[in-house]
Amino acid sequence: MKVLVVGSGGREHTLVWKIAQSPLVESVYATPGNGGICREPKTQCLPWPGSLEALADMALEMGIDLTVVGPEDPLAEGIVDVFQSKGLLIFGPCKAAARLEGSKAFAKEFMSRFGIPTAEYSIFSDPKEAKSFIRGVGAPIVVKADGLAAGKGSIVCRTIEDALSAVDRIMIEKVFGDAGNRVVVEELLVGEEASFLAITDGEHVYPLAGSQDHKPVFDNDEGPNTGGMGAYSPAPVITPLVYERVMERVMRPVVEGMREMGHPFKGVIYAGLMIRDEDPKVLEFNVRFGDPEAQPILMRMESDIVPALMASIEGGIDHVEITYKSQAAVCVVMASGGYPGRYEKGFEIEGLEDVEGMEGVKVFHAGTIERDGRIVTNGGRVLGVTALGGDIREAIARAYSAVEKIHWPGVHYRRDIGAKALRRMGGGSCPC
Ligand code: AMP
Ligand code: GLY
């Protein structure tokens, strides 16, 4: 098979790495790819051809057998519909189903309609009405841009003043563009977060290994939200009871609800959860693999991923078996100085060769590019240093021992990735 992966981040590098291991796959193409993707075996990076139509034409000409979409933007823009209209096989939800991530207002209304547990909310398209509602209910409260905002559109507000200024920034200053035409204002949920991902074929749901992201930029979950500063799998907060509840109250109703609405959901459905006393509530839906959750999940996945991707498209995901290594995996994201705010690009990354060959360690590239044979920084999140270990403690220690060998000016990363899992397991503090 010839497989095309769309995207250029750490998640896409992980997908390429995993897909290239499949005995069913003879070559992998990535567009636009990044400095690490291009170095994977069987793999070639191709320039972004400019539009979804042009990409589909390119896939047809090249005889691509399967296309896998990493990020949410092309899904929300309808890449699946475009490819399907040309008879191409593509993994992911159609445009109508991708609204579960593309519009938070749609997702909240969907959850209300199908009885999926989530925070109480109101939706506003007029900033004055949003503000008067906020003054009425008080803080703490969460203000969210309706549309896509690279994981940064949800603002947790401790005071009424913060919430009013969040409305101004989203709806008047339009810091997230048209994504801020409407806001969702919702109740603040407390508890511990987890990411629950599953592959669906529109009818059946096949859960993937549990994981936990670390969204705020600084240790102890301080500072502004990012796309994700690290992740681990498995996530002990997803107990067997939580797992049952998420499948029963969230995953099956999503798939049944989307079918009932006439848009069966195919691809990865990802529920961002807040869990308190083993009672899960949905913070958000994503319609693709998490980044960086894909890194530890796929690092642990033992079975070939390609049959699962094909079964999502063609049906029969309930007949596929996905198996995992019993080991834990941890991914530490190394970011450019200034991220998630402004940052400079173009610094040479030193030390990558020192971690090659380290047992159980894989460096997934995100914002990197190859120039004259050297790898340089080219984005906010630059690398996802991922390690397997006999348990979470060993995986953390391995990941950080690799991270410490890699350097460029201004690099920063969280030093507490995995610490919550250690605390839950009574493991004390993080050995990093
Ligand atoms: P979202 O963009 O909806 O995934 O939100 C990003 C992050 O904001 C989440 O991972 C949570 O940390 C936080 N968040 C979003 N909604 C809520 C909520 N209702 N209560 C508490 N925290 C929230
Ligand atoms: N790690 C969060 C996301 O993929 O949206």
PDB file of C-alpha atoms in Angstrom, residues 156-372:
ATOM      1  CA  VAL A 156     -10.430  29.653  32.575  1.00  0.00           C
ATOM      2  CA  CYS A 157     -11.359  32.838  34.488  1.00  0.00           C
ATOM      3  CA  ARG A 158     -10.980  33.168  38.257  1.00  0.00           C
ATOM      4  CA  THR A 159     -12.661  36.604  38.471  1.00  0.00           C
ATOM      5  CA  ILE A 160     -15.550  38.373  36.736  1.00  0.00           C
ATOM      6  CA  GLU A 161     -13.074  40.973  35.391  1.00  0.00           C
ATOM      7  CA  ASP A 162     -10.970  38.223  33.769  1.00  0.00           C
ATOM      8  CA  ALA A 163     -14.093  36.749  32.174  1.00  0.00           C
ATOM      9  CA  LEU A 164     -15.255  40.127  30.837  1.00  0.00           C
ATOM     10  CA  SER A 165     -11.840  40.770  29.339  1.00  0.00           C
ATOM     11  CA  ALA A 166     -11.838  37.229  27.826  1.00  0.00           C
ATOM     12  CA  VAL A 167     -15.103  38.130  26.054  1.00  0.00           C
ATOM     13  CA  ASP A 168     -13.492  41.338  24.748  1.00  0.00           C
ATOM     14  CA  ARG A 169     -10.408  39.532  23.508  1.00  0.00           C
ATOM     15  CA  ILE A 170     -12.365  36.778  21.793  1.00  0.00           C
ATOM     16  CA  MET A 171     -15.378  38.700  20.422  1.00  0.00           C
ATOM     17  CA  ILE A 172     -14.150  42.280  19.948  1.00  0.00           C
ATOM     18  CA  GLU A 173     -10.367  42.131  19.480  1.00  0.00           C
ATOM     19  CA  LYS A 174     -10.928  38.830  17.590  1.00  0.00           C
ATOM     20  CA  VAL A 175      -7.625  37.328  18.741  1.00  0.00           C
ATOM     21  CA  PHE A 176      -8.810  33.988  17.286  1.00  0.00           C
ATOM     22  CA  GLY A 177     -10.385  35.572  14.185  1.00  0.00           C
ATOM     23  CA  ASP A 178     -13.832  34.346  13.149  1.00  0.00           C
ATOM     24  CA  ALA A 179     -13.543  31.514  15.696  1.00  0.00           C
ATOM     25  CA  GLY A 180     -14.667  34.230  18.129  1.00  0.00           C
ATOM     26  CA  ASN A 181     -17.941  35.144  16.392  1.00  0.00           C
ATOM     27  CA  ARG A 182     -19.679  33.234  19.178  1.00  0.00           C
ATOM     28  CA  VAL A 183     -18.598  32.246  22.671  1.00  0.00           C
ATOM     29  CA  VAL A 184     -19.573  29.411  24.953  1.00  0.00           C
ATOM     30  CA  VAL A 185     -19.617  30.478  28.601  1.00  0.00           C
ATOM     31  CA  GLU A 186     -19.565  27.496  30.922  1.00  0.00           C
ATOM     32  CA  GLU A 187     -19.372  26.250  34.464  1.00  0.00           C
ATOM     33  CA  LEU A 188     -15.863  25.522  35.783  1.00  0.00           C
ATOM     34  CA  LEU A 189     -15.406  21.817  36.376  1.00  0.00           C
ATOM     35  CA  VAL A 190     -12.921  20.511  38.923  1.00  0.00           C
ATOM     36  CA  GLY A 191     -11.109  17.206  39.054  1.00  0.00           C
ATOM     37  CA  GLU A 192      -8.326  15.531  37.078  1.00  0.00           C
ATOM     38  CA  GLU A 193      -8.205  15.601  33.282  1.00  0.00           C
ATOM     39  CA  ALA A 194      -7.670  12.660  30.940  1.00  0.00           C
ATOM     40  CA  SER A 195      -7.841  12.019  27.213  1.00  0.00           C
ATOM     41  CA  PHE A 196     -10.040   9.154  26.038  1.00  0.00           C
ATOM     42  CA  LEU A 197      -9.553   8.303  22.364  1.00  0.00           C
ATOM     43  CA  ALA A 198     -11.380   5.692  20.337  1.00  0.00           C
ATOM     44  CA  ILE A 199     -11.495   4.614  16.701  1.00  0.00           C
ATOM     45  CA  THR A 200     -14.979   4.291  15.236  1.00  0.00           C
ATOM     46  CA  ASP A 201     -16.338   2.997  11.950  1.00  0.00           C
ATOM     47  CA  GLY A 202     -19.543   5.003  12.336  1.00  0.00           C
ATOM     48  CA  GLU A 203     -21.250   2.136  14.125  1.00  0.00           C
ATOM     49  CA  HIS A 204     -18.861   0.517  16.614  1.00  0.00           C
ATOM     50  CA  VAL A 205     -16.351   2.123  18.992  1.00  0.00           C
ATOM     51  CA  TYR A 206     -12.903   0.676  19.702  1.00  0.00           C
ATOM     52  CA  PRO A 207     -11.210   2.471  22.607  1.00  0.00           C
ATOM     53  CA  LEU A 208      -7.490   3.217  22.450  1.00  0.00           C
ATOM     54  CA  ALA A 209      -5.178   3.183  25.485  1.00  0.00           C
ATOM     55  CA  GLY A 210      -5.901   5.965  27.982  1.00  0.00           C
ATOM     56  CA  SER A 211      -3.590   8.957  28.250  1.00  0.00           C
ATOM     57  CA  GLN A 212      -3.140  12.278  29.975  1.00  0.00           C
ATOM     58  CA  ASP A 213      -2.014  15.556  28.422  1.00  0.00           C
ATOM     59  CA  HIS A 214      -0.363  18.535  30.196  1.00  0.00           C
ATOM     60  CA  LYS A 215      -1.877  21.651  28.604  1.00  0.00           C
ATOM     61  CA  PRO A 216      -0.534  24.586  30.665  1.00  0.00           C
ATOM     62  CA  VAL A 217       2.948  25.718  29.704  1.00  0.00           C
ATOM     63  CA  PHE A 218       4.587  25.598  33.155  1.00  0.00           C
ATOM     64  CA  ASP A 219       5.094  22.968  35.888  1.00  0.00           C
ATOM     65  CA  ASN A 220       2.197  22.374  38.300  1.00  0.00           C
ATOM     66  CA  ASP A 221      -0.236  23.314  35.540  1.00  0.00           C
ATOM     67  CA  GLU A 222       0.572  26.999  35.713  1.00  0.00           C
ATOM     68  CA  GLY A 223       0.604  29.567  32.909  1.00  0.00           C
ATOM     69  CA  PRO A 224      -1.400  29.784  29.694  1.00  0.00           C
ATOM     70  CA  ASN A 225      -2.687  26.746  27.799  1.00  0.00           C
ATOM     71  CA  THR A 226      -0.649  25.305  24.939  1.00  0.00           C
ATOM     72  CA  GLY A 227      -1.337  22.583  22.382  1.00  0.00           C
ATOM     73  CA  GLY A 228       0.086  20.178  25.005  1.00  0.00           C
ATOM     74  CA  MET A 229       3.480  20.049  26.744  1.00  0.00           C
ATOM     75  CA  GLY A 230       3.671  16.314  27.327  1.00  0.00           C
ATOM     76  CA  ALA A 231       1.619  13.172  27.789  1.00  0.00           C
ATOM     77  CA  TYR A 232       1.766   9.689  29.181  1.00  0.00           C
ATOM     78  CA  SER A 233      -0.049   6.388  28.757  1.00  0.00           C
ATOM     79  CA  PRO A 234      -1.657   4.514  30.441  1.00  0.00           C
ATOM     80  CA  ALA A 235      -3.459   7.045  32.659  1.00  0.00           C
ATOM     81  CA  PRO A 236      -4.260   5.615  36.108  1.00  0.00           C
ATOM     82  CA  VAL A 237      -7.066   8.199  36.538  1.00  0.00           C
ATOM     83  CA  ILE A 238      -9.016   6.106  33.994  1.00  0.00           C
ATOM     84  CA  THR A 239      -9.991   3.333  36.404  1.00  0.00           C
ATOM     85  CA  PRO A 240     -12.056   0.356  35.172  1.00  0.00           C
ATOM     86  CA  LEU A 241     -15.204   2.112  36.467  1.00  0.00           C
ATOM     87  CA  VAL A 242     -14.335   5.377  34.676  1.00  0.00           C
ATOM     88  CA  TYR A 243     -13.643   3.389  31.505  1.00  0.00           C
ATOM     89  CA  GLU A 244     -17.087   1.711  31.663  1.00  0.00           C
ATOM     90  CA  ARG A 245     -18.788   5.037  32.331  1.00  0.00           C
ATOM     91  CA  VAL A 246     -17.025   6.808  29.466  1.00  0.00           C
ATOM     92  CA  MET A 247     -17.916   4.046  27.032  1.00  0.00           C
ATOM     93  CA  GLU A 248     -21.553   3.949  28.206  1.00  0.00           C
ATOM     94  CA  ARG A 249     -22.214   7.668  28.759  1.00  0.00           C
ATOM     95  CA  VAL A 250     -19.955   9.308  26.171  1.00  0.00           C
ATOM     96  CA  MET A 251     -18.482   7.148  23.419  1.00  0.00           C
ATOM     97  CA  ARG A 252     -21.488   5.026  22.432  1.00  0.00           C
ATOM     98  CA  PRO A 253     -23.919   7.985  22.612  1.00  0.00           C
ATOM     99  CA  VAL A 254     -21.600  10.074  20.379  1.00  0.00           C
ATOM    100  CA  VAL A 255     -21.494   7.419  17.687  1.00  0.00           C
ATOM    101  CA  GLU A 256     -25.233   6.704  17.936  1.00  0.00           C
ATOM    102  CA  GLY A 257     -26.050  10.442  18.012  1.00  0.00           C
ATOM    103  CA  MET A 258     -24.012  11.233  14.918  1.00  0.00           C
ATOM    104  CA  ARG A 259     -25.649   8.342  13.063  1.00  0.00           C
ATOM    105  CA  GLU A 260     -29.081   9.575  14.114  1.00  0.00           C
ATOM    106  CA  MET A 261     -28.208  13.035  12.769  1.00  0.00           C
ATOM    107  CA  GLY A 262     -27.297  11.476   9.432  1.00  0.00           C
ATOM    108  CA  HIS A 263     -23.513  12.025   9.695  1.00  0.00           C
ATOM    109  CA  PRO A 264     -21.951   8.781  10.934  1.00  0.00           C
ATOM    110  CA  PHE A 265     -18.663   9.582  12.657  1.00  0.00           C
ATOM    111  CA  LYS A 266     -15.636   7.701  11.304  1.00  0.00           C
ATOM    112  CA  GLY A 267     -12.056   8.155  12.471  1.00  0.00           C
ATOM    113  CA  VAL A 268     -10.742   9.019  15.925  1.00  0.00           C
ATOM    114  CA  ILE A 269     -13.143  10.502  18.424  1.00  0.00           C
ATOM    115  CA  TYR A 270     -11.263  12.040  21.355  1.00  0.00           C
ATOM    116  CA  ALA A 271     -13.092  13.099  24.509  1.00  0.00           C
ATOM    117  CA  GLY A 272     -11.206  15.530  26.763  1.00  0.00           C
ATOM    118  CA  LEU A 273     -12.542  14.569  30.209  1.00  0.00           C
ATOM    119  CA  MET A 274     -12.668  16.087  33.676  1.00  0.00           C
ATOM    120  CA  ILE A 275     -12.940  13.263  36.211  1.00  0.00           C
ATOM    121  CA  ARG A 276     -14.007  13.734  39.805  1.00  0.00           C
ATOM    122  CA  ASP A 277     -14.844  10.851  42.137  1.00  0.00           C
ATOM    123  CA  GLU A 278     -14.724   8.540  39.099  1.00  0.00           C
ATOM    124  CA  ASP A 279     -17.475  10.616  37.481  1.00  0.00           C
ATOM    125  CA  PRO A 280     -16.363  11.769  33.992  1.00  0.00           C
ATOM    126  CA  LYS A 281     -17.652  14.899  32.248  1.00  0.00           C
ATOM    127  CA  VAL A 282     -16.702  16.040  28.755  1.00  0.00           C
ATOM    128  CA  LEU A 283     -14.665  19.256  28.438  1.00  0.00           C
ATOM    129  CA  GLU A 284     -14.381  19.043  24.672  1.00  0.00           C
ATOM    130  CA  PHE A 285     -14.371  16.722  21.707  1.00  0.00           C
ATOM    131  CA  ASN A 286     -11.566  16.450  19.190  1.00  0.00           C
ATOM    132  CA  VAL A 287     -12.017  14.591  15.941  1.00  0.00           C
ATOM    133  CA  ARG A 288      -8.480  13.237  15.437  1.00  0.00           C
ATOM    134  CA  PHE A 289      -5.547  11.807  17.372  1.00  0.00           C
ATOM    135  CA  GLY A 290      -4.315  14.005  20.227  1.00  0.00           C
ATOM    136  CA  ASP A 291      -0.964  15.728  19.986  1.00  0.00           C
ATOM    137  CA  PRO A 292       1.029  14.807  22.113  1.00  0.00           C
ATOM    138  CA  GLU A 293      -1.212  11.919  23.263  1.00  0.00           C
ATOM    139  CA  ALA A 294      -0.591  10.018  19.991  1.00  0.00           C
ATOM    140  CA  GLN A 295       3.114   9.812  20.838  1.00  0.00           C
ATOM    141  CA  PRO A 296       2.838   7.633  23.998  1.00  0.00           C
ATOM    142  CA  ILE A 297      -0.254   5.740  22.768  1.00  0.00           C
ATOM    143  CA  LEU A 298       1.296   4.688  19.453  1.00  0.00           C
ATOM    144  CA  MET A 299       4.689   4.064  21.072  1.00  0.00           C
ATOM    145  CA  ARG A 300       2.910   1.466  23.243  1.00  0.00           C
ATOM    146  CA  MET A 301       0.806   0.010  20.427  1.00  0.00           C
ATOM    147  CA  GLU A 302       2.136  -3.401  19.485  1.00  0.00           C
ATOM    148  CA  SER A 303      -0.249  -4.383  16.701  1.00  0.00           C
ATOM    149  CA  ASP A 304      -0.228  -3.007  13.173  1.00  0.00           C
ATOM    150  CA  ILE A 305      -2.281   0.212  13.062  1.00  0.00           C
ATOM    151  CA  VAL A 306      -3.164  -0.024   9.354  1.00  0.00           C
ATOM    152  CA  PRO A 307      -5.923  -2.685   9.654  1.00  0.00           C
ATOM    153  CA  ALA A 308      -7.606  -0.508  12.315  1.00  0.00           C
ATOM    154  CA  LEU A 309      -7.441   2.578  10.066  1.00  0.00           C
ATOM    155  CA  MET A 310      -8.872   0.614   7.141  1.00  0.00           C
ATOM    156  CA  ALA A 311     -11.647  -0.893   9.306  1.00  0.00           C
ATOM    157  CA  SER A 312     -12.676   2.589  10.414  1.00  0.00           C
ATOM    158  CA  ILE A 313     -13.254   3.490   6.760  1.00  0.00           C
ATOM    159  CA  GLU A 314     -14.704   0.203   5.508  1.00  0.00           C
ATOM    160  CA  GLY A 315     -16.517  -1.018   8.649  1.00  0.00           C
ATOM    161  CA  GLY A 316     -15.753  -3.872  11.010  1.00  0.00           C
ATOM    162  CA  ILE A 317     -13.642  -2.097  13.656  1.00  0.00           C
ATOM    163  CA  ASP A 318     -15.257  -4.505  16.130  1.00  0.00           C
ATOM    164  CA  HIS A 319     -13.385  -7.367  14.414  1.00  0.00           C
ATOM    165  CA  VAL A 320      -9.952  -5.745  14.681  1.00  0.00           C
ATOM    166  CA  GLU A 321      -7.640  -6.400  17.603  1.00  0.00           C
ATOM    167  CA  ILE A 322      -5.381  -3.619  18.860  1.00  0.00           C
ATOM    168  CA  THR A 323      -2.755  -4.762  21.358  1.00  0.00           C
ATOM    169  CA  TYR A 324      -0.300  -2.800  23.519  1.00  0.00           C
ATOM    170  CA  LYS A 325       3.008  -3.364  25.210  1.00  0.00           C
ATOM    171  CA  SER A 326       2.530  -3.658  28.965  1.00  0.00           C
ATOM    172  CA  GLN A 327       5.114  -0.877  29.367  1.00  0.00           C
ATOM    173  CA  ALA A 328       4.266   2.760  30.129  1.00  0.00           C
ATOM    174  CA  ALA A 329       5.221   5.582  27.760  1.00  0.00           C
ATOM    175  CA  VAL A 330       5.973   9.230  28.448  1.00  0.00           C
ATOM    176  CA  CYS A 331       6.386  12.081  25.948  1.00  0.00           C
ATOM    177  CA  VAL A 332       8.084  15.332  26.998  1.00  0.00           C
ATOM    178  CA  VAL A 333       7.562  18.230  24.592  1.00  0.00           C
ATOM    179  CA  MET A 334      10.556  20.521  24.043  1.00  0.00           C
ATOM    180  CA  ALA A 335       9.404  23.974  22.929  1.00  0.00           C
ATOM    181  CA  SER A 336      10.861  27.179  21.510  1.00  0.00           C
ATOM    182  CA  GLY A 337      11.623  30.016  23.960  1.00  0.00           C
ATOM    183  CA  GLY A 338       8.479  32.172  24.229  1.00  0.00           C
ATOM    184  CA  TYR A 339       5.980  29.484  23.156  1.00  0.00           C
ATOM    185  CA  PRO A 340       2.909  29.606  23.416  1.00  0.00           C
ATOM    186  CA  GLY A 341       3.529  33.312  22.749  1.00  0.00           C
ATOM    187  CA  ARG A 342       5.935  34.713  20.156  1.00  0.00           C
ATOM    188  CA  TYR A 343       9.103  32.763  19.469  1.00  0.00           C
ATOM    189  CA  GLU A 344      12.051  32.743  17.079  1.00  0.00           C
ATOM    190  CA  LYS A 345      12.784  29.937  14.639  1.00  0.00           C
ATOM    191  CA  GLY A 346      15.923  28.708  12.864  1.00  0.00           C
ATOM    192  CA  PHE A 347      18.098  27.509  15.771  1.00  0.00           C
ATOM    193  CA  GLU A 348      20.186  24.418  15.138  1.00  0.00           C
ATOM    194  CA  ILE A 349      19.192  21.555  17.452  1.00  0.00           C
ATOM    195  CA  GLU A 350      22.189  19.935  19.140  1.00  0.00           C
ATOM    196  CA  GLY A 351      22.406  16.485  20.668  1.00  0.00           C
ATOM    197  CA  LEU A 352      19.931  14.576  18.505  1.00  0.00           C
ATOM    198  CA  GLU A 353      22.622  12.071  17.522  1.00  0.00           C
ATOM    199  CA  ASP A 354      23.414  11.485  21.221  1.00  0.00           C
ATOM    200  CA  VAL A 355      19.939  10.084  21.869  1.00  0.00           C
ATOM    201  CA  GLU A 356      19.750   7.944  18.745  1.00  0.00           C
ATOM    202  CA  GLY A 357      20.060   4.356  19.834  1.00  0.00           C
ATOM    203  CA  MET A 358      19.065   5.041  23.471  1.00  0.00           C
ATOM    204  CA  GLU A 359      17.004   2.023  24.511  1.00  0.00           C
ATOM    205  CA  GLY A 360      13.243   2.617  24.406  1.00  0.00           C
ATOM    206  CA  VAL A 361      13.581   6.262  23.319  1.00  0.00           C
ATOM    207  CA  LYS A 362      12.195   7.884  20.171  1.00  0.00           C
ATOM    208  CA  VAL A 363      12.383  11.576  19.343  1.00  0.00           C
ATOM    209  CA  PHE A 364       9.310  12.642  17.370  1.00  0.00           C
ATOM    210  CA  HIS A 365       9.798  15.911  15.517  1.00  0.00           C
ATOM    211  CA  ALA A 366       7.138  18.643  15.390  1.00  0.00           C
ATOM    212  CA  GLY A 367       8.372  22.146  14.470  1.00  0.00           C
ATOM    213  CA  THR A 368      11.629  21.162  12.762  1.00  0.00           C
ATOM    214  CA  ILE A 369      13.053  21.451   9.276  1.00  0.00           C
ATOM    215  CA  GLU A 370      16.183  20.084   7.650  1.00  0.00           C
ATOM    216  CA  ARG A 371      18.588  22.701   6.260  1.00  0.00           C
ATOM    217  CA  ASP A 372      21.877  21.666   4.638  1.00  0.00           C
TER     218      ASP A 372
END
